mmCIF file of C-alpha atoms in Angstrom:
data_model
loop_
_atom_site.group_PDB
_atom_site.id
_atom_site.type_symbol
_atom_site.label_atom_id
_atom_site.label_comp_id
_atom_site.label_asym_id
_atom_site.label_seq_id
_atom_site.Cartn_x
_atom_site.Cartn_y
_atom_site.Cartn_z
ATOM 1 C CA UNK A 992 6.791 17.797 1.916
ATOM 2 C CA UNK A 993 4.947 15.844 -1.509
ATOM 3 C CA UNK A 994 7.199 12.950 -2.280
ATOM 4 C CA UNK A 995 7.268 10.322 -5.348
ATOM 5 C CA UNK A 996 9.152 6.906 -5.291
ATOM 6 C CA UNK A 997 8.848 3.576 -7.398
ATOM 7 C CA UNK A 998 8.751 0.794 -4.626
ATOM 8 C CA UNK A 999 9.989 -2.540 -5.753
ATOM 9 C CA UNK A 1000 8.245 -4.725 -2.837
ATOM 10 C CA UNK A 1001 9.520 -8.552 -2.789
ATOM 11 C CA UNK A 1002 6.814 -10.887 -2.027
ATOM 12 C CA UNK A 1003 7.449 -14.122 0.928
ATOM 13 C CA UNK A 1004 5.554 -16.842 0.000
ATOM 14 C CA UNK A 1005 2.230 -17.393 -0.501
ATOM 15 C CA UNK A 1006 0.593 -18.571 -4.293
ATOM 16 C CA UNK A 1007 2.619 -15.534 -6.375
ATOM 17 C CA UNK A 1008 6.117 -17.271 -5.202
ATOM 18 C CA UNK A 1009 7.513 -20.045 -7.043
ATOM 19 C CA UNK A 1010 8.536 -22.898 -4.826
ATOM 20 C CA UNK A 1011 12.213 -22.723 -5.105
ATOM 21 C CA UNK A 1012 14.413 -19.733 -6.698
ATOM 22 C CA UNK A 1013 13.742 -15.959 -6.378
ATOM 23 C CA UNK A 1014 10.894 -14.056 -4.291
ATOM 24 C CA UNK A 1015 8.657 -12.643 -6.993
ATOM 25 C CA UNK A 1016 7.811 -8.780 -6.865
ATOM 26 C CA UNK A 1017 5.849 -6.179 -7.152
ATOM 27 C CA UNK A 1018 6.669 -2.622 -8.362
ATOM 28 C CA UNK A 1019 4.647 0.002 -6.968
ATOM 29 C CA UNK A 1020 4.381 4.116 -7.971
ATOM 30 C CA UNK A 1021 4.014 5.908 -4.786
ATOM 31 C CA UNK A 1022 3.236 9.828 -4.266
ATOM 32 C CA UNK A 1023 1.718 11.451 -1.338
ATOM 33 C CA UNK A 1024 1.019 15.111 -1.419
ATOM 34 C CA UNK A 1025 0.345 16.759 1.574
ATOM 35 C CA UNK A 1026 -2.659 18.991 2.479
ATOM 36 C CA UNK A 1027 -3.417 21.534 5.222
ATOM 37 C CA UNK A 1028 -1.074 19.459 7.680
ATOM 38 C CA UNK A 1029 -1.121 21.815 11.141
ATOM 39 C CA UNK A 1030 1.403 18.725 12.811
ATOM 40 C CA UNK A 1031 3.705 16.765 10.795
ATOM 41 C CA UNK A 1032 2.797 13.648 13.256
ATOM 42 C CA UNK A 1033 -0.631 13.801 11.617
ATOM 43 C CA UNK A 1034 -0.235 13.453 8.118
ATOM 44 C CA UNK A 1035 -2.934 15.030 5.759
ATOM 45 C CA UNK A 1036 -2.721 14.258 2.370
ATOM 46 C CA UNK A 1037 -2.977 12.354 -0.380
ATOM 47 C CA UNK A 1038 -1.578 9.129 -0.830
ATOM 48 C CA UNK A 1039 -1.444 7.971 -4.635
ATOM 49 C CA UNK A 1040 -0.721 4.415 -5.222
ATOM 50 C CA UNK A 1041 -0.022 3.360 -8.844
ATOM 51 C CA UNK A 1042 0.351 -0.825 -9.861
ATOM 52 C CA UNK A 1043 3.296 -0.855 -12.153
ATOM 53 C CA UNK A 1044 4.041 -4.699 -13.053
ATOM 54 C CA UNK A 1045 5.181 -7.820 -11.419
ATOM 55 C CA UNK A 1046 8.490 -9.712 -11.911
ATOM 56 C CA UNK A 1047 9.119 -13.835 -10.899
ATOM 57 C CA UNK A 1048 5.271 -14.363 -10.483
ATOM 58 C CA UNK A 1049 4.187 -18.255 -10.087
ATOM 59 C CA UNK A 1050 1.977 -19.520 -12.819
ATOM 60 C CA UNK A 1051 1.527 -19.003 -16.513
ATOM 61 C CA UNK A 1052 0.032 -16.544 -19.211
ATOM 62 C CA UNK A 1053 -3.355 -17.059 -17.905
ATOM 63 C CA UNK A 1054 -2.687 -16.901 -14.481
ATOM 64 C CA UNK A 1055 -3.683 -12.881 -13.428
ATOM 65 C CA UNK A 1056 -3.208 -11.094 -10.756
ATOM 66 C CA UNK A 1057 -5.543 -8.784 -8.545
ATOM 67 C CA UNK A 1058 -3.566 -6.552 -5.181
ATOM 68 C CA UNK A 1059 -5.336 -5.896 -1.977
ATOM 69 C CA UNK A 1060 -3.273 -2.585 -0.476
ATOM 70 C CA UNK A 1061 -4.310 -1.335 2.738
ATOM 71 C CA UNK A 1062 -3.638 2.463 3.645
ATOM 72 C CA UNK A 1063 -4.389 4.022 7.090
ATOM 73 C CA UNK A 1064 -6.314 7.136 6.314
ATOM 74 C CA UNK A 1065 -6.895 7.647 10.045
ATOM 75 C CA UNK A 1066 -4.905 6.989 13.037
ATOM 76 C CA UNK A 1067 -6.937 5.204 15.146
ATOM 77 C CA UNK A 1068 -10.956 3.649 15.154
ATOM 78 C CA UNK A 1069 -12.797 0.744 13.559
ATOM 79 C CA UNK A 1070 -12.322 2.593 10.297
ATOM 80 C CA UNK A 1071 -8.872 3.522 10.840
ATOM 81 C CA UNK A 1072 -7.414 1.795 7.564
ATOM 82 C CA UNK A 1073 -8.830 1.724 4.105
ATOM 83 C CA UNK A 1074 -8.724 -1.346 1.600
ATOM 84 C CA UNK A 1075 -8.342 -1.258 -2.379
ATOM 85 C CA UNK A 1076 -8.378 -4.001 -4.485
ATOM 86 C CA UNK A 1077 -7.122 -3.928 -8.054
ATOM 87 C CA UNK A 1078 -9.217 -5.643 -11.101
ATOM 88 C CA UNK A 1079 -6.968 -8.350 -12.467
ATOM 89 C CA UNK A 1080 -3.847 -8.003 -14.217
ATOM 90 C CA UNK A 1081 -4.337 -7.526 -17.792
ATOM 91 C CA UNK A 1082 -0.830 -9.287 -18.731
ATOM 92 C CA UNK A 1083 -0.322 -12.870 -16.803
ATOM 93 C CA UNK A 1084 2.891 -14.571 -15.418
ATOM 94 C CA UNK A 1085 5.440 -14.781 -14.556
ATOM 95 C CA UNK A 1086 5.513 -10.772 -15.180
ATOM 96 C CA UNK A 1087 2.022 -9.571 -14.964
ATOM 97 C CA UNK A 1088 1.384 -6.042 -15.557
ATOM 98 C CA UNK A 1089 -2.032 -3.592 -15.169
ATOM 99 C CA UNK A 1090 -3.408 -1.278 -17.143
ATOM 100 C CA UNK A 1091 -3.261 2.906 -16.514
ATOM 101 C CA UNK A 1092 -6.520 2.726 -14.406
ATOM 102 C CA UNK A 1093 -4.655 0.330 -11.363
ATOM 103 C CA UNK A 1094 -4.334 3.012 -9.475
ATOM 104 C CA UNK A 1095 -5.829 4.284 -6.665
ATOM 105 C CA UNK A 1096 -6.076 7.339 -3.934
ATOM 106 C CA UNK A 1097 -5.933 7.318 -0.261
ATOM 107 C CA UNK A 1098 -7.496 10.484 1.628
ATOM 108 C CA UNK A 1099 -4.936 10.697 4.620
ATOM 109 C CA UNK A 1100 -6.316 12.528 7.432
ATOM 110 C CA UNK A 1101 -5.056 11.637 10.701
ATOM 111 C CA UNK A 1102 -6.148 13.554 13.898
ATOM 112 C CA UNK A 1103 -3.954 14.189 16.759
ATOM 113 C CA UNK A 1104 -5.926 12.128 19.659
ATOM 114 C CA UNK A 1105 -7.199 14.479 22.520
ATOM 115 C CA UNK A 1106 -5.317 13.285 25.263
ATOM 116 C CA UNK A 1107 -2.247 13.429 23.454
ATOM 117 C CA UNK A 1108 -2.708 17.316 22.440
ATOM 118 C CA UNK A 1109 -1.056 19.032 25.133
ATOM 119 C CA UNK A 1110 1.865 17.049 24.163
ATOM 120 C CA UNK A 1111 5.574 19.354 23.644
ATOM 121 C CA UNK A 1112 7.110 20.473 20.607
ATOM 122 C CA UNK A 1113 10.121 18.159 21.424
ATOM 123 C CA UNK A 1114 7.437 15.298 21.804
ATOM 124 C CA UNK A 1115 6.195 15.912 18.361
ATOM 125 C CA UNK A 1116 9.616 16.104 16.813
ATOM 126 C CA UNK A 1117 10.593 13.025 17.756
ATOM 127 C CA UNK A 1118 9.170 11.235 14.587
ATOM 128 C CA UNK A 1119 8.462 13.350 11.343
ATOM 129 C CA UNK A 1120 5.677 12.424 9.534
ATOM 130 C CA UNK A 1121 7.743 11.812 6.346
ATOM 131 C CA UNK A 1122 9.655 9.223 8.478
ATOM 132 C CA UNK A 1123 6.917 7.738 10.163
ATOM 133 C CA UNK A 1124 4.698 7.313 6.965
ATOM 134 C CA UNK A 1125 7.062 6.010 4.936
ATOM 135 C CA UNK A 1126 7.898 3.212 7.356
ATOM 136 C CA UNK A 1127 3.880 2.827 7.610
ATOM 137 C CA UNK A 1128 4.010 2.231 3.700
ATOM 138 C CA UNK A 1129 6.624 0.331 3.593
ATOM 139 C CA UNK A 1130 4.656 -2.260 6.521
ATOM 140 C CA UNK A 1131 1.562 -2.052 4.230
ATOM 141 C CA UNK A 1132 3.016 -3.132 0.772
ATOM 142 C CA UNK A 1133 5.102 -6.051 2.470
ATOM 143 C CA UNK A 1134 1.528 -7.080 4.200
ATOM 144 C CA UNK A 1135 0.524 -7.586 0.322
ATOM 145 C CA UNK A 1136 1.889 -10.886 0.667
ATOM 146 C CA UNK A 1137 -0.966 -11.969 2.344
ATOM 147 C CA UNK A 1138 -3.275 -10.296 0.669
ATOM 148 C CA UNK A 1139 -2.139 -11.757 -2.644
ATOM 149 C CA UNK A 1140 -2.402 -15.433 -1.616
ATOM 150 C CA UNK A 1141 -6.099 -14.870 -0.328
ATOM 151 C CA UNK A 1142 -6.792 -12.989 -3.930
ATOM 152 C CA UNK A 1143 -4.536 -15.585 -5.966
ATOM 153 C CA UNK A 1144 -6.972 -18.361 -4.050
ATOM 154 C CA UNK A 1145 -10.315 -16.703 -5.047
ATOM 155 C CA UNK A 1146 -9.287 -15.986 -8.872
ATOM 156 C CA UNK A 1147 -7.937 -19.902 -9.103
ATOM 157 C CA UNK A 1148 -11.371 -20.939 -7.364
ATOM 158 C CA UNK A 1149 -13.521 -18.540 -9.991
ATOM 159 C CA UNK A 1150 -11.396 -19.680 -12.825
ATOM 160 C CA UNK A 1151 -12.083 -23.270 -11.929
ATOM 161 C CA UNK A 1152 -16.210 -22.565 -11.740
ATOM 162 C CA UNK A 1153 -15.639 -20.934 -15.159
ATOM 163 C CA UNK A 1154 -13.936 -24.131 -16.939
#
């Protein structure tokens, strides 16, 4: 079943948080839309991510802000999760905020493994792929954290070349 939520993801640590007082965050559009799904424990879809703005971000006016989000369009394999990076924000701190283009679209398409095909219908109950996915999300967009610093780190770096 297609979905649509607005995340609000708090950030721990790394260069976006302040060193004392409240965890900065990120708010997030999310909408996945389901396609030709034969098992609801392997999602199909679409998974549409949308950057919405930033609240509590470390730094000033001129400090922007790029997002690494990680989505795993297949269940398993070397290429098992897919990366997008966002251009910078176009607004800076502490509340940056991106443009209409900051968005970006996942091609889901997990396939049940072979081993694991001749597997029951109570077996495959056991976790929806609604529940399963969200919680996946939900994993992903706290990782951003990480991602963040590393970004945060290469813009100061650039920005520092540049002056």
């Amino acid at each position: 079943e297609a979905f649509e939520a607005i995340m609000v993801v708090p950030l721990h640590g790394g260069p976006a948080q302040r060193g004392l007082g409240t965890r900065p965050e990120l708010e997030v559009l999310v909408q996945w839309l389901p396609r030709d799904m034969e098992n609801e424990s392997y999602p199909r879809g679409e998974l549409r991510v949308k950057l919405k703005g930033g609240r509590l971000f470390a730094g000033w006016a001129s400090s922007h802000w790029c997002v690494h989000l990680e989505a795993p369009e297949k269940l398993y394999g070397s290429q098992a999760s897919a990366d997008w990076v966002s251009g910078p924000s176009s607004v800076g701190s502490p509340s940056p905020e991106w443009g209409d283009d900051a968005a970006h679209t996942f091609n889901i398409h997990w396939v049940q493994p072979v081993q694991q095909r001749d597997t029951t219908q109570a077996d495959v109950q056991e976790q929806t792929e609604v529940d399963f996915f969200k919680v996946r999300v939900i994993e992903l967009l706290e990782g951003l954290t990480r991602r963040v610093a590393a970004l945060e780190a290469e813009v100061k770096a650039s920005s520092v070349k540049t002056n």
